[in-house]
Tab-separated table of N, CA and C in Angstrom:
chain	number	residue	atom	x	y	z
K	109	LEU	N	15.837	28.772	-10.731
K	109	LEU	CA	15.318	29.152	-9.419
K	109	LEU	C	14.827	30.593	-9.476
K	110	LYS	N	13.630	30.814	-8.976
K	110	LYS	CA	13.054	32.161	-8.973
K	110	LYS	C	13.670	33.005	-7.858
K	111	PRO	N	13.836	34.311	-8.125
K	111	PRO	CA	14.264	35.202	-7.038
K	111	PRO	C	13.201	35.211	-5.931
K	112	LEU	N	13.639	35.360	-4.698
K	112	LEU	CA	12.742	35.330	-3.550
K	112	LEU	C	11.651	36.402	-3.652
K	113	THR	N	12.005	37.560	-4.166
K	113	THR	CA	11.012	38.635	-4.305
K	113	THR	C	9.898	38.224	-5.257
K	114	LEU	N	10.250	37.578	-6.345
K	114	LEU	CA	9.247	37.116	-7.311
K	114	LEU	C	8.370	36.038	-6.688
K	115	VAL	N	8.951	35.154	-5.909
K	115	VAL	CA	8.172	34.132	-5.208
K	115	VAL	C	7.162	34.814	-4.284
K	116	GLY	N	7.616	35.859	-3.569
K	116	GLY	CA	6.723	36.608	-2.679
K	116	GLY	C	5.578	37.263	-3.430
K	117	TYR	N	5.879	37.894	-4.549
K	117	TYR	CA	4.830	38.541	-5.356
K	117	TYR	C	3.868	37.505	-5.927
K	118	ASP	N	4.406	36.387	-6.391
K	118	ASP	CA	3.535	35.330	-6.919
K	118	ASP	C	2.597	34.801	-5.835
K	119	LEU	N	3.141	34.598	-4.628
K	119	LEU	CA	2.299	34.137	-3.521
K	119	LEU	C	1.236	35.175	-3.159
K	120	PHE	N	1.647	36.430	-3.115
K	120	PHE	CA	0.697	37.514	-2.816
K	120	PHE	C	-0.418	37.526	-3.852
K	121	LYS	N	-0.026	37.418	-5.113
K	121	LYS	CA	-1.004	37.419	-6.205
K	121	LYS	C	-1.932	36.210	-6.099
K	122	GLU	N	-1.385	35.042	-5.819
K	122	GLU	CA	-2.199	33.828	-5.748
K	122	GLU	C	-3.106	33.795	-4.520
K	123	LEU	N	-2.610	34.242	-3.382
K	123	LEU	CA	-3.397	34.149	-2.151
K	123	LEU	C	-4.323	35.340	-1.941
K	124	PHE	N	-3.822	36.525	-2.215
K	124	PHE	CA	-4.583	37.728	-1.883
K	124	PHE	C	-5.374	38.277	-3.057
K	125	LEU	N	-4.872	38.162	-4.252
K	125	LEU	CA	-5.522	38.769	-5.409
K	125	LEU	C	-6.261	37.764	-6.280
K	126	ASN	N	-6.274	36.517	-5.892
K	126	ASN	CA	-6.974	35.483	-6.650
K	126	ASN	C	-8.424	35.438	-6.177
K	127	GLU	N	-9.347	35.678	-7.084
K	127	GLU	CA	-10.764	35.740	-6.701
K	127	GLU	C	-11.327	34.388	-6.310
K	128	GLU	N	-10.547	33.327	-6.458
K	128	GLU	CA	-10.991	32.002	-6.039
K	128	GLU	C	-10.689	31.735	-4.565
K	129	THR	N	-9.878	32.585	-3.944
K	129	THR	CA	-9.611	32.441	-2.508
K	129	THR	C	-10.544	33.367	-1.735
K	130	ASN	N	-10.769	33.044	-0.477
K	130	ASN	CA	-11.622	33.896	0.356
K	130	ASN	C	-11.087	35.322	0.447
K	131	MET	N	-9.767	35.440	0.643
K	131	MET	CA	-9.183	36.783	0.736
K	131	MET	C	-9.383	37.559	-0.552
K	132	GLY	N	-9.138	36.910	-1.669
K	132	GLY	CA	-9.293	37.578	-2.957
K	132	GLY	C	-10.735	37.986	-3.218
K	133	ARG	N	-11.671	37.058	-2.985
K	133	ARG	CA	-13.095	37.385	-3.167
K	133	ARG	C	-13.496	38.563	-2.292
K	134	ASN	N	-13.077	38.536	-1.027
K	134	ASN	CA	-13.423	39.628	-0.111
K	134	ASN	C	-12.803	40.949	-0.549
K	135	TYR	N	-11.568	40.902	-1.020
K	135	TYR	CA	-10.886	42.115	-1.475
K	135	TYR	C	-11.659	42.772	-2.623
K	136	TYR	N	-11.952	41.986	-3.657
K	136	TYR	CA	-12.659	42.531	-4.820
K	136	TYR	C	-14.080	42.935	-4.466
K	137	LYS	N	-14.737	42.148	-3.622
K	137	LYS	CA	-16.106	42.465	-3.210
K	137	LYS	C	-16.156	43.804	-2.477
K	138	LYS	N	-15.245	44.019	-1.553
K	138	LYS	CA	-15.228	45.278	-0.797
K	138	LYS	C	-14.863	46.465	-1.690
K	139	LEU	N	-13.918	46.261	-2.583
K	139	LEU	CA	-13.523	47.317	-3.508
K	139	LEU	C	-14.683	47.689	-4.430
K	140	LEU	N	-15.355	46.693	-4.967
K	140	LEU	CA	-16.494	46.956	-5.858
K	140	LEU	C	-17.685	47.547	-5.095
K	141	THR	N	-17.847	47.193	-3.837
K	141	THR	CA	-18.914	47.778	-3.020
K	141	THR	C	-18.685	49.280	-2.854
K	142	LEU	N	-17.448	49.671	-2.623
K	142	LEU	CA	-17.133	51.110	-2.526
K	142	LEU	C	-17.418	51.822	-3.841
K	143	ILE	N	-17.064	51.201	-4.939
K	143	ILE	CA	-17.294	51.808	-6.257
K	143	ILE	C	-18.795	51.941	-6.523
K	144	LYS	N	-19.576	50.917	-6.173
K	144	LYS	CA	-21.030	50.994	-6.342
K	144	LYS	C	-21.611	52.133	-5.515
K	145	ARG	N	-21.088	52.309	-4.314
K	145	ARG	CA	-21.562	53.420	-3.480
K	145	ARG	C	-21.258	54.753	-4.156
K	146	ASP	N	-20.108	54.851	-4.803
K	146	ASP	CA	-19.762	56.066	-5.540
K	146	ASP	C	-20.722	56.268	-6.707
K	147	TRP	N	-21.036	55.202	-7.443
K	147	TRP	CA	-21.992	55.283	-8.549
K	147	TRP	C	-23.343	55.780	-8.054
K	148	ASN	N	-23.700	55.394	-6.832
K	148	ASN	CA	-24.988	55.799	-6.260
K	148	ASN	C	-24.947	57.177	-5.607
K	149	GLY	N	-23.826	57.861	-5.733
K	149	GLY	CA	-23.726	59.230	-5.245
K	149	GLY	C	-23.321	59.373	-3.792
K	150	GLU	N	-22.953	58.280	-3.147
K	150	GLU	CA	-22.513	58.357	-1.759
K	150	GLU	C	-21.084	58.874	-1.687
K	151	GLN	N	-20.768	59.488	-0.578
K	151	GLN	CA	-19.411	59.968	-0.333
K	151	GLN	C	-18.551	58.775	0.077
K	152	ILE	N	-17.441	58.576	-0.605
K	152	ILE	CA	-16.538	57.461	-0.292
K	152	ILE	C	-15.108	57.971	-0.205
K	153	ASN	N	-14.231	57.110	0.278
K	153	ASN	CA	-12.807	57.428	0.334
K	153	ASN	C	-12.190	57.063	-1.012
K	154	ARG	N	-12.125	58.034	-1.895
K	154	ARG	CA	-11.617	57.777	-3.245
K	154	ARG	C	-10.120	57.468	-3.247
K	155	MET	N	-9.396	58.019	-2.299
K	155	MET	CA	-7.955	57.732	-2.240
K	155	MET	C	-7.713	56.258	-1.909
K	156	LEU	N	-8.593	55.674	-1.114
K	156	LEU	CA	-8.472	54.261	-0.795
K	156	LEU	C	-8.643	53.424	-2.061
K	157	ILE	N	-9.644	53.736	-2.851
K	157	ILE	CA	-9.870	52.989	-4.098
K	157	ILE	C	-8.689	53.181	-5.042
K	158	LYS	N	-8.225	54.413	-5.171
K	158	LYS	CA	-7.079	54.682	-6.053
K	158	LYS	C	-5.856	53.895	-5.591
K	159	SER	N	-5.633	53.851	-4.287
K	159	SER	CA	-4.496	53.090	-3.760
K	159	SER	C	-4.629	51.608	-4.081
K	160	CYS	N	-5.833	51.084	-3.965
K	160	CYS	CA	-6.062	49.658	-4.254
K	160	CYS	C	-5.846	49.346	-5.732
K	161	THR	N	-6.368	50.189	-6.614
K	161	THR	CA	-6.192	49.922	-8.047
K	161	THR	C	-4.734	50.138	-8.469
K	162	LYS	N	-4.085	51.113	-7.846
K	162	LYS	CA	-2.669	51.351	-8.144
K	162	LYS	C	-1.825	50.152	-7.692
K	163	MET	N	-2.186	49.579	-6.548
K	163	MET	CA	-1.471	48.408	-6.056
K	163	MET	C	-1.601	47.248	-7.039
K	164	LEU	N	-2.800	47.065	-7.615
K	164	LEU	CA	-2.992	45.989	-8.592
K	164	LEU	C	-2.085	46.178	-9.803
K	165	LEU	N	-1.973	47.424	-10.253
K	165	LEU	CA	-1.090	47.719	-11.385
K	165	LEU	C	0.375	47.501	-11.008
K	166	GLU	N	0.757	47.947	-9.814
K	166	GLU	CA	2.156	47.835	-9.403
K	166	GLU	C	2.587	46.389	-9.177
K	167	VAL	N	1.692	45.558	-8.678
K	167	VAL	CA	2.017	44.140	-8.525
K	167	VAL	C	2.317	43.545	-9.896
K	168	GLY	N	1.483	43.864	-10.866
K	168	GLY	CA	1.725	43.363	-12.218
K	168	GLY	C	3.027	43.863	-12.805
K	169	MET	N	3.330	45.155	-12.583
K	169	MET	CA	4.582	45.717	-13.117
K	169	MET	C	5.790	45.079	-12.454
K	170	THR	N	5.726	44.889	-11.152
K	170	THR	CA	6.859	44.313	-10.433
K	170	THR	C	7.109	42.885	-10.897
K	171	ILE	N	6.050	42.117	-11.061
K	171	ILE	CA	6.206	40.744	-11.546
K	171	ILE	C	6.807	40.758	-12.954
K	172	SER	N	6.374	41.692	-13.794
K	172	SER	CA	6.922	41.801	-15.151
K	172	SER	C	8.416	42.104	-15.119
K	173	ILE	N	8.814	43.005	-14.250
K	173	ILE	CA	10.233	43.368	-14.146
K	173	ILE	C	11.054	42.150	-13.732
K	174	PHE	N	10.581	41.436	-12.718
K	174	PHE	CA	11.336	40.289	-12.237
K	174	PHE	C	11.350	39.140	-13.224
K	175	LYS	N	10.380	39.095	-14.115
K	175	LYS	CA	10.366	38.028	-15.109
K	175	LYS	C	11.246	38.372	-16.305
K	176	GLY	N	11.986	39.478	-16.211
K	176	GLY	CA	12.987	39.772	-17.217
K	176	GLY	C	12.558	40.702	-18.317
K	177	HIS	N	11.435	41.406	-18.163
K	177	HIS	CA	11.038	42.361	-19.187
K	177	HIS	C	11.985	43.552	-19.161
K	178	GLN	N	12.489	43.901	-20.329
K	178	GLN	CA	13.384	45.044	-20.443
K	178	GLN	C	12.657	46.344	-20.121
K	179	SER	N	11.550	46.543	-20.804
K	179	SER	CA	10.762	47.756	-20.599
K	179	SER	C	9.326	47.332	-20.333
K	180	TYR	N	8.829	47.640	-19.144
K	180	TYR	CA	7.489	47.198	-18.800
K	180	TYR	C	6.425	48.224	-19.136
K	181	SER	N	6.804	49.364	-19.672
K	181	SER	CA	5.830	50.433	-19.890
K	181	SER	C	4.810	50.101	-20.976
K	182	ASN	N	5.136	49.203	-21.879
K	182	ASN	CA	4.145	48.848	-22.895
K	182	ASN	C	3.974	47.345	-23.025
K	183	GLN	N	4.150	46.646	-21.943
K	183	GLN	CA	3.944	45.205	-21.933
K	183	GLN	C	2.538	44.901	-21.419
K	184	ASN	N	1.850	43.976	-22.062
K	184	ASN	CA	0.514	43.592	-21.617
K	184	ASN	C	0.542	42.899	-20.269
K	185	SER	N	1.595	42.124	-19.980
K	185	SER	CA	1.637	41.353	-18.742
K	185	SER	C	1.688	42.246	-17.509
K	186	GLU	N	2.137	43.481	-17.657
K	186	GLU	CA	2.227	44.365	-16.490
K	186	GLU	C	0.862	44.712	-15.927
K	187	LYS	N	-0.153	44.705	-16.758
K	187	LYS	CA	-1.493	45.062	-16.294
K	187	LYS	C	-2.366	43.828	-16.110
K	188	GLU	N	-1.745	42.654	-16.142
K	188	GLU	CA	-2.499	41.409	-16.065
K	188	GLU	C	-3.364	41.347	-14.811
K	189	VAL	N	-2.802	41.661	-13.660
K	189	VAL	CA	-3.556	41.574	-12.414
K	189	VAL	C	-4.727	42.550	-12.451
K	190	TYR	N	-4.459	43.776	-12.869
K	190	TYR	CA	-5.507	44.796	-12.945
K	190	TYR	C	-6.581	44.400	-13.955
K	191	THR	N	-6.164	44.053	-15.167
K	191	THR	CA	-7.105	43.793	-16.259
K	191	THR	C	-7.879	42.496	-16.063
K	192	GLU	N	-7.168	41.424	-15.806
K	192	GLU	CA	-7.823	40.111	-15.757
K	192	GLU	C	-8.567	39.862	-14.466
K	193	LYS	N	-8.128	40.465	-13.404
K	193	LYS	CA	-8.781	40.218	-12.117
K	193	LYS	C	-9.793	41.321	-11.802
K	194	PHE	N	-9.322	42.545	-11.674
K	194	PHE	CA	-10.185	43.631	-11.211
K	194	PHE	C	-11.065	44.217	-12.311
K	195	GLU	N	-10.464	44.619	-13.413
K	195	GLU	CA	-11.221	45.345	-14.433
K	195	GLU	C	-12.361	44.497	-15.004
K	196	ARG	N	-12.140	43.223	-15.154
K	196	ARG	CA	-13.191	42.334	-15.645
K	196	ARG	C	-14.412	42.387	-14.723
K	197	LEU	N	-14.173	42.328	-13.413
K	197	LEU	CA	-15.271	42.420	-12.439
K	197	LEU	C	-15.897	43.810	-12.440
K	198	LEU	N	-15.062	44.837	-12.555
K	198	LEU	CA	-15.555	46.219	-12.602
K	198	LEU	C	-16.502	46.420	-13.778
K	199	LEU	N	-16.126	45.929	-14.936
K	199	LEU	CA	-16.956	46.100	-16.129
K	199	LEU	C	-18.269	45.321	-16.021
K	200	GLN	N	-18.230	44.164	-15.392
K	200	GLN	CA	-19.468	43.410	-15.153
K	200	GLN	C	-20.405	44.197	-14.242
K	201	GLU	N	-19.855	44.746	-13.164
K	201	GLU	CA	-20.665	45.535	-12.219
K	201	GLU	C	-21.186	46.809	-12.885
K	202	ALA	N	-20.358	47.448	-13.694
K	202	ALA	CA	-20.780	48.669	-14.387
K	202	ALA	C	-21.924	48.361	-15.355
K	203	THR	N	-21.827	47.251	-16.048
K	203	THR	CA	-22.894	46.853	-16.970
K	203	THR	C	-24.204	46.677	-16.214
K	204	GLU	N	-24.163	45.952	-15.130
K	204	GLU	CA	-25.373	45.731	-14.332
K	204	GLU	C	-25.910	47.053	-13.780
K	205	PHE	N	-25.017	47.885	-13.245
K	205	PHE	CA	-25.447	49.158	-12.668
K	205	PHE	C	-26.113	50.045	-13.713
K	206	TYR	N	-25.469	50.245	-14.859
K	206	TYR	CA	-26.005	51.170	-15.860
K	206	TYR	C	-27.253	50.620	-16.556
K	207	LYS	N	-27.366	49.308	-16.686
K	207	LYS	CA	-28.616	48.740	-17.212
K	207	LYS	C	-29.767	49.083	-16.270
K	208	ASN	N	-29.580	48.792	-14.988
K	208	ASN	CA	-30.628	49.029	-13.991
K	208	ASN	C	-30.909	50.512	-13.802
K	209	ASP	N	-29.859	51.309	-13.732
K	209	ASP	CA	-30.027	52.740	-13.490
K	209	ASP	C	-30.724	53.428	-14.660
K	210	SER	N	-30.350	53.055	-15.883
K	210	SER	CA	-30.987	53.690	-17.038
K	210	SER	C	-32.446	53.258	-17.159
K	211	ASP	N	-32.734	51.989	-16.862
K	211	ASP	CA	-34.133	51.532	-16.877
K	211	ASP	C	-34.965	52.309	-15.865
K	212	LYS	N	-34.424	52.465	-14.681
K	212	LYS	CA	-35.118	53.202	-13.619
K	212	LYS	C	-35.320	54.662	-14.032
K	213	TYR	N	-34.290	55.255	-14.598
K	213	TYR	CA	-34.363	56.668	-14.990
K	213	TYR	C	-35.336	56.880	-16.150
K	214	LEU	N	-35.352	55.953	-17.096
K	214	LEU	CA	-36.274	56.056	-18.235
K	214	LEU	C	-37.731	56.053	-17.781
K	215	LYS	N	-38.031	55.255	-16.765
K	215	LYS	CA	-39.407	55.135	-16.283
K	215	LYS	C	-39.889	56.401	-15.582
K	216	SER	N	-38.949	57.206	-15.085
K	216	SER	CA	-39.356	58.368	-14.295
K	216	SER	C	-38.991	59.705	-14.937
K	217	SER	N	-38.560	59.705	-16.191
K	217	SER	CA	-38.163	60.967	-16.819
K	217	SER	C	-38.597	60.997	-18.283
K	218	ASN	N	-38.464	62.171	-18.876
K	218	ASN	CA	-38.756	62.295	-20.303
K	218	ASN	C	-37.441	62.228	-21.080
K	219	CYS	N	-37.530	62.314	-22.379
K	219	CYS	CA	-36.361	62.163	-23.238
K	219	CYS	C	-35.265	63.202	-22.952
K	220	PRO	N	-35.583	64.498	-22.901
K	220	PRO	CA	-34.518	65.468	-22.618
K	220	PRO	C	-33.853	65.240	-21.258
K	221	GLU	N	-34.651	64.861	-20.262
K	221	GLU	CA	-34.074	64.583	-18.938
K	221	GLU	C	-33.168	63.356	-18.989
K	222	PHE	N	-33.583	62.348	-19.747
K	222	PHE	CA	-32.771	61.143	-19.867
K	222	PHE	C	-31.456	61.437	-20.594
K	223	LEU	N	-31.518	62.247	-21.642
K	223	LEU	CA	-30.291	62.602	-22.363
K	223	LEU	C	-29.346	63.401	-21.472
K	224	LYS	N	-29.911	64.244	-20.624
K	224	LYS	CA	-29.097	64.993	-19.653
K	224	LYS	C	-28.458	64.018	-18.652
K	225	TYR	N	-29.253	63.055	-18.182
K	225	TYR	CA	-28.731	62.011	-17.284
K	225	TYR	C	-27.570	61.280	-17.960
K	226	LEU	N	-27.748	60.920	-19.219
K	226	LEU	CA	-26.725	60.205	-19.973
K	226	LEU	C	-25.444	61.034	-20.090
K	227	GLU	N	-25.602	62.300	-20.417
K	227	GLU	CA	-24.448	63.202	-20.529
K	227	GLU	C	-23.710	63.297	-19.190
K	228	GLU	N	-24.461	63.440	-18.112
K	228	GLU	CA	-23.848	63.534	-16.778
K	228	GLU	C	-23.179	62.217	-16.381
K	229	ALA	N	-23.806	61.085	-16.719
K	229	ALA	CA	-23.225	59.781	-16.387
K	229	ALA	C	-21.883	59.597	-17.097
K	230	ILE	N	-21.816	59.983	-18.355
K	230	ILE	CA	-20.560	59.870	-19.102
K	230	ILE	C	-19.490	60.772	-18.492
K	231	GLU	N	-19.861	61.999	-18.165
K	231	GLU	CA	-18.896	62.930	-17.573
K	231	GLU	C	-18.407	62.434	-16.215
K	232	LYS	N	-19.323	61.940	-15.386
K	232	LYS	CA	-18.933	61.416	-14.067
K	232	LYS	C	-18.028	60.195	-14.208
K	233	GLU	N	-18.328	59.342	-15.176
K	233	GLU	CA	-17.509	58.141	-15.368
K	233	GLU	C	-16.127	58.496	-15.891
K	234	ARG	N	-16.053	59.513	-16.747
K	234	ARG	CA	-14.731	59.981	-17.212
K	234	ARG	C	-13.899	60.465	-16.030
K	235	GLU	N	-14.525	61.272	-15.191
K	235	GLU	CA	-13.827	61.816	-14.018
K	235	GLU	C	-13.460	60.689	-13.055
K	236	ARG	N	-14.375	59.765	-12.837
K	236	ARG	CA	-14.135	58.634	-11.939
K	236	ARG	C	-12.976	57.784	-12.458
K	237	ALA	N	-12.982	57.507	-13.750
K	237	ALA	CA	-11.912	56.695	-14.338
K	237	ALA	C	-10.562	57.389	-14.199
K	238	LEU	N	-10.551	58.692	-14.381
K	238	LEU	CA	-9.315	59.455	-14.257
K	238	LEU	C	-8.777	59.406	-12.833
K	239	VAL	N	-9.657	59.511	-11.863
K	239	VAL	CA	-9.255	59.578	-10.462
K	239	VAL	C	-9.015	58.194	-9.856
K	240	LEU	N	-9.865	57.218	-10.180
K	240	LEU	CA	-9.846	55.946	-9.459
K	240	LEU	C	-9.166	54.791	-10.185
K	241	PHE	N	-9.202	54.790	-11.506
K	241	PHE	CA	-8.795	53.613	-12.250
K	241	PHE	C	-7.618	53.909	-13.179
K	242	ASP	N	-7.151	52.875	-13.849
K	242	ASP	CA	-6.146	53.038	-14.883
K	242	ASP	C	-6.812	53.652	-16.112
K	243	LYS	N	-6.055	54.425	-16.871
K	243	LYS	CA	-6.628	55.132	-18.021
K	243	LYS	C	-7.236	54.188	-19.058
K	244	GLN	N	-6.797	52.937	-19.103
K	244	GLN	CA	-7.350	51.978	-20.062
K	244	GLN	C	-8.809	51.656	-19.763
K	245	SER	N	-9.271	51.906	-18.539
K	245	SER	CA	-10.647	51.564	-18.155
K	245	SER	C	-11.657	52.588	-18.647
K	246	GLU	N	-11.236	53.829	-18.850
K	246	GLU	CA	-12.188	54.885	-19.223
K	246	GLU	C	-12.985	54.560	-20.476
K	247	PRO	N	-12.372	54.256	-21.618
K	247	PRO	CA	-13.185	54.001	-22.816
K	247	PRO	C	-14.097	52.779	-22.655
K	248	LYS	N	-13.666	51.799	-21.902
K	248	LYS	CA	-14.493	50.613	-21.680
K	248	LYS	C	-15.732	50.968	-20.860
K	249	LEU	N	-15.554	51.787	-19.837
K	249	LEU	CA	-16.689	52.211	-19.010
K	249	LEU	C	-17.637	53.114	-19.792
K	250	ILE	N	-17.087	54.022	-20.582
K	250	ILE	CA	-17.919	54.913	-21.402
K	250	ILE	C	-18.718	54.093	-22.412
K	251	ASN	N	-18.085	53.086	-23.005
K	251	ASN	CA	-18.790	52.229	-23.965
K	251	ASN	C	-19.941	51.474	-23.309
K	252	ILE	N	-19.773	51.087	-22.066
K	252	ILE	CA	-20.866	50.426	-21.337
K	252	ILE	C	-22.047	51.376	-21.191
K	253	ILE	N	-21.779	52.617	-20.842
K	253	ILE	CA	-22.859	53.600	-20.697
K	253	ILE	C	-23.558	53.809	-22.038
K	254	ILE	N	-22.793	53.993	-23.087
K	254	ILE	CA	-23.375	54.225	-24.411
K	254	ILE	C	-24.198	53.019	-24.849
K	255	LYS	N	-23.667	51.827	-24.651
K	255	LYS	CA	-24.384	50.614	-25.076
K	255	LYS	C	-25.670	50.421	-24.285
K	256	HIS	N	-25.576	50.444	-22.962
K	256	HIS	CA	-26.713	50.042	-22.140
K	256	HIS	C	-27.671	51.181	-21.814
K	257	CYS	N	-27.226	52.392	-21.930
K	257	CYS	CA	-28.129	53.519	-21.669
K	257	CYS	C	-28.684	54.108	-22.964
K	258	LEU	N	-27.868	54.209	-23.969
K	258	LEU	CA	-28.302	54.856	-25.210
K	258	LEU	C	-28.735	53.834	-26.264
K	259	GLU	N	-27.826	52.981	-26.694
K	259	GLU	CA	-28.132	52.051	-27.790
K	259	GLU	C	-29.294	51.116	-27.451
K	260	ASP	N	-29.317	50.593	-26.234
K	260	ASP	CA	-30.392	49.674	-25.851
K	260	ASP	C	-31.749	50.374	-25.749
K	261	ASN	N	-31.736	51.693	-25.670
K	261	ASN	CA	-32.988	52.447	-25.494
K	261	ASN	C	-33.275	53.397	-26.648
K	262	VAL	N	-32.574	53.262	-27.753
K	262	VAL	CA	-32.692	54.221	-28.849
K	262	VAL	C	-34.107	54.271	-29.430
K	263	GLU	N	-34.747	53.131	-29.555
K	263	GLU	CA	-36.104	53.134	-30.109
K	263	GLU	C	-37.052	53.929	-29.207
K	264	PHE	N	-36.950	53.714	-27.922
K	264	PHE	CA	-37.776	54.460	-26.971
K	264	PHE	C	-37.483	55.957	-27.064
K	265	LEU	N	-36.208	56.308	-27.132
K	265	LEU	CA	-35.821	57.720	-27.170
K	265	LEU	C	-36.296	58.415	-28.448
K	266	ILE	N	-36.396	57.693	-29.512
K	266	ILE	CA	-36.868	58.283	-30.763
K	266	ILE	C	-38.388	58.414	-30.757
K	267	ASN	N	-39.076	57.406	-30.260
K	267	ASN	CA	-40.527	57.332	-30.406
K	267	ASN	C	-41.334	57.822	-29.208
K	268	CYS	N	-40.717	58.055	-28.075
K	268	CYS	CA	-41.513	58.445	-26.911
K	268	CYS	C	-42.116	59.843	-27.110
K	269	LYS	N	-43.083	60.138	-26.277
K	269	LYS	CA	-43.841	61.390	-26.380
K	269	LYS	C	-42.927	62.625	-26.396
K	270	SER	N	-41.841	62.569	-25.645
K	270	SER	CA	-40.906	63.694	-25.618
K	270	SER	C	-39.599	63.336	-26.321
K	271	GLY	N	-39.650	62.358	-27.218
K	271	GLY	CA	-38.460	61.846	-27.879
K	271	GLY	C	-37.954	62.715	-29.009
K	272	LEU	N	-37.079	62.146	-29.788
K	272	LEU	CA	-36.407	62.859	-30.856
K	272	LEU	C	-37.390	63.469	-31.852
K	273	GLU	N	-38.365	62.691	-32.275
K	273	GLU	CA	-39.340	63.223	-33.237
K	273	GLU	C	-40.041	64.459	-32.671
K	274	TYR	N	-40.472	64.378	-31.441
K	274	TYR	CA	-41.140	65.501	-30.789
K	274	TYR	C	-40.210	66.716	-30.720
K	275	LEU	N	-38.968	66.482	-30.290
K	275	LEU	CA	-38.005	67.587	-30.153
K	275	LEU	C	-37.751	68.265	-31.498
K	276	LEU	N	-37.637	67.467	-32.558
K	276	LEU	CA	-37.411	68.035	-33.891
K	276	LEU	C	-38.658	68.752	-34.408
K	277	ASP	N	-39.827	68.120	-34.234
K	277	ASP	CA	-41.081	68.728	-34.691
K	277	ASP	C	-41.352	70.058	-33.994
K	278	GLU	N	-41.041	70.122	-32.721
K	278	GLU	CA	-41.309	71.313	-31.923
K	278	GLU	C	-40.132	72.301	-31.902
K	279	ASN	N	-39.075	71.966	-32.635
K	279	ASN	CA	-37.879	72.807	-32.718
K	279	ASN	C	-37.300	73.119	-31.343
K	280	LYS	N	-37.238	72.109	-30.489
K	280	LYS	CA	-36.734	72.246	-29.122
K	280	LYS	C	-35.239	71.922	-29.108
K	281	ILE	N	-34.467	72.810	-29.630
K	281	ILE	CA	-33.035	72.614	-29.783
K	281	ILE	C	-32.324	72.590	-28.439
K	282	ASP	N	-32.712	73.440	-27.510
K	282	ASP	CA	-32.059	73.500	-26.207
K	282	ASP	C	-32.263	72.240	-25.392
K	283	ASP	N	-33.404	71.582	-25.579
K	283	ASP	CA	-33.688	70.370	-24.820
K	283	ASP	C	-32.827	69.233	-25.318
């Protein structure tokens, strides 16, 4: 027989945090909408997002404790709710955002401006991950930026009129 507290957490997880239920879909949709607004430079309530992501982690930790884990500090199951439910959706949204944003930025800027944009995007995402998310999300988000902003556009960055070849030929080290 399960302890009543564990039954309560399981029900909460199934009804409220399950993306297949209306409540779960709405929860993740609203949370990701706030994050997208932050990506777009809008002022948002960052403490609200931090509280929501912290709650996802704490639900997982509490369930781990009740399921008999001696030490939950390095158990994978403790972050199950955060990783499998929220972070998966976050990384999908980040991929879409950075693909679109880098494409838009490439069309309206030169190579040095794009590299500056890339540097700022990485720094902002590091800060955002530190403030809003679990520390495990930072390298995943940074890798998305590197993949979709830099690696996917490397040929353009090398060959464009203001690209790497131009910068090296013209000895434009500061750019």
